[in-house]
mmCIF file of C-alpha atoms in Angstrom:
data_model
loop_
_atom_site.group_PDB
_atom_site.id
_atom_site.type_symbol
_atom_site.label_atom_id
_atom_site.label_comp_id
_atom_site.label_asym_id
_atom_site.label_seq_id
_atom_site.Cartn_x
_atom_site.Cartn_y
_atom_site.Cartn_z
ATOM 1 C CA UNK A 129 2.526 -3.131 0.500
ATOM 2 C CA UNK A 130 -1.167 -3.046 2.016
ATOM 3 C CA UNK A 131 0.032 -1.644 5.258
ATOM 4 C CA UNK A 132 1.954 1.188 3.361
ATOM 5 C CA UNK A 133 -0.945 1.699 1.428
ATOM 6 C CA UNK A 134 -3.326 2.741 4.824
ATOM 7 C CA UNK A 135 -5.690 -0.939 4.313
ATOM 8 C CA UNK A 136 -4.613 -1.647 7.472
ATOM 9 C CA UNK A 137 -2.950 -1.786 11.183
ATOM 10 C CA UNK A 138 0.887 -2.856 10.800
ATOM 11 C CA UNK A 139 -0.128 -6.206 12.715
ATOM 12 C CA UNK A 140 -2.916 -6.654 9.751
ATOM 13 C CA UNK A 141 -2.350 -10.373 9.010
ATOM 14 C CA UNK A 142 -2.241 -11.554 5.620
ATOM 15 C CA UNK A 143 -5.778 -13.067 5.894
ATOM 16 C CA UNK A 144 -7.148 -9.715 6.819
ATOM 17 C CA UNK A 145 -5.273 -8.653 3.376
ATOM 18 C CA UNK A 146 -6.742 -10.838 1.674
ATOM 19 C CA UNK A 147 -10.305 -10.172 2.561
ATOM 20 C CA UNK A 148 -9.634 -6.557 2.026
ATOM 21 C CA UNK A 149 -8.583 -7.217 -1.697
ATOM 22 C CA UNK A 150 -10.586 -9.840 -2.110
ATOM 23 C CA UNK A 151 -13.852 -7.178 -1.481
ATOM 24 C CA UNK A 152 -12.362 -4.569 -3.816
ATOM 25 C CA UNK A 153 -11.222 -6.612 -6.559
ATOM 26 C CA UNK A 154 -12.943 -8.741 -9.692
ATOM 27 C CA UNK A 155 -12.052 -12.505 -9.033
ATOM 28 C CA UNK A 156 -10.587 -12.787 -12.393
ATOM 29 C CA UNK A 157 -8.136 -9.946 -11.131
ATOM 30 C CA UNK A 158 -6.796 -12.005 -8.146
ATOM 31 C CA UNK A 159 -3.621 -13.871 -9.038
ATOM 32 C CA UNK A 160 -2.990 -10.584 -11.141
ATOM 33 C CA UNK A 161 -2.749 -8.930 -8.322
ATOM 34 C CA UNK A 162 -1.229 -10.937 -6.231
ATOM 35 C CA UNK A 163 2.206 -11.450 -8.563
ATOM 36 C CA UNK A 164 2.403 -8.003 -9.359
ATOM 37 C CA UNK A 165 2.287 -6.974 -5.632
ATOM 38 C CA UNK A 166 4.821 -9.316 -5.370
ATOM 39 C CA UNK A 167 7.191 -7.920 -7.936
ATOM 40 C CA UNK A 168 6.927 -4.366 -6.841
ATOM 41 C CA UNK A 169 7.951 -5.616 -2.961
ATOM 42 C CA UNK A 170 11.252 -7.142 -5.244
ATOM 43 C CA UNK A 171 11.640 -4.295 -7.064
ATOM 44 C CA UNK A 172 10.582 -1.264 -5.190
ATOM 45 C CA UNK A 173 8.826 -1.401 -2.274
ATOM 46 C CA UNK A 174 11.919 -3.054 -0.049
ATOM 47 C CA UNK A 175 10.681 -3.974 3.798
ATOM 48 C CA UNK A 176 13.942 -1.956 4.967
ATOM 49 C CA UNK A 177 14.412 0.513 2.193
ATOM 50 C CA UNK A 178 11.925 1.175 0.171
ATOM 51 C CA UNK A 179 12.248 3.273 -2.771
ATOM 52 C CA UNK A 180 9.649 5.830 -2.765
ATOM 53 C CA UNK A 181 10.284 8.312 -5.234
ATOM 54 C CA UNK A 182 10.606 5.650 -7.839
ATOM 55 C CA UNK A 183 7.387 4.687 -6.717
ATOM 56 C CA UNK A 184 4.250 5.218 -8.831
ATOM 57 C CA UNK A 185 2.020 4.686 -5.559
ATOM 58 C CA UNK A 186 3.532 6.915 -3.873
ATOM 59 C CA UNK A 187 0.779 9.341 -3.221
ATOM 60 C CA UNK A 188 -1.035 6.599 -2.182
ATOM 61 C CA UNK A 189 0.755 5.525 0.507
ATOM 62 C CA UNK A 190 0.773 6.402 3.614
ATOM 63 C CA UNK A 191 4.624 5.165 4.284
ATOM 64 C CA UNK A 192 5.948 8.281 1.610
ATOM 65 C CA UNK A 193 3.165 10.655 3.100
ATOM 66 C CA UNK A 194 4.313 10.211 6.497
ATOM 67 C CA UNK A 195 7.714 11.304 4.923
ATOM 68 C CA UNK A 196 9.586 7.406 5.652
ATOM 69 C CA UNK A 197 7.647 6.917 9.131
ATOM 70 C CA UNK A 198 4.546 5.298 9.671
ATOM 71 C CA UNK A 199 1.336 6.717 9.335
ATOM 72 C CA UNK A 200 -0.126 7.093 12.837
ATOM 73 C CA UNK A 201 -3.545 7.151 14.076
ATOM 74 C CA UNK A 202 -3.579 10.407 14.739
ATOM 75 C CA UNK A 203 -2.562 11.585 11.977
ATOM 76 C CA UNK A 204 -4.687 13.547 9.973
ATOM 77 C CA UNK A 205 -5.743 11.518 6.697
ATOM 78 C CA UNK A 206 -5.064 13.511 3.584
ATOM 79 C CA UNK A 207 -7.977 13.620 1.459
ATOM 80 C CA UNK A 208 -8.254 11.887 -2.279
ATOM 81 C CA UNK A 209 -7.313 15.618 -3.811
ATOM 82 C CA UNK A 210 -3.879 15.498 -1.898
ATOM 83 C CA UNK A 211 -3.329 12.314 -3.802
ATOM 84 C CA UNK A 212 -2.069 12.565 -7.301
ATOM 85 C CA UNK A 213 -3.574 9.557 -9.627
ATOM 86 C CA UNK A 214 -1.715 7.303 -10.829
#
């Protein structure tokens, strides 16, 4: 989910995640995160068929901006307005 979000390279490992989140987010908001990341892998974002327009991040990520391909590096990024909040 943190590669299809744009945090970082598909061959990002796990630590690297976790030092990502880990500088954005409150301790106490950890384990939060962490299980409910989890349940929307099992519910909606699939590794082999995800299920972006049921997706609330969608606009976030740069998996359904890229239209079902990966973002690439030279693709342009969109800016924050071309993002609809959640």
């Amino acid at each position: 989910i943190s590669r299809r979000l744009g945090m970082g390279s598909r061959r990002g490992s796990a630590a690297h995640f976790k030092k990502i989140w880990e500088a954005v987010m409150p301790p106490e908001s950890y384990y939060a995160l962490h299980i409910n990341l989890i349940q929307h892998g099992r519910t909606i974002c699939h590794a082999r068929a995800p299920l972006c327009d049921s997706c609330p991040l969608q606009f976030h990520s740069d998996y359904f901006l890229g239209t079902g391909e990966w973002a690439t590096e030279e693709a342009e990024e969109p800016s924050f307005s071309d993002r609809r909040a959640l």
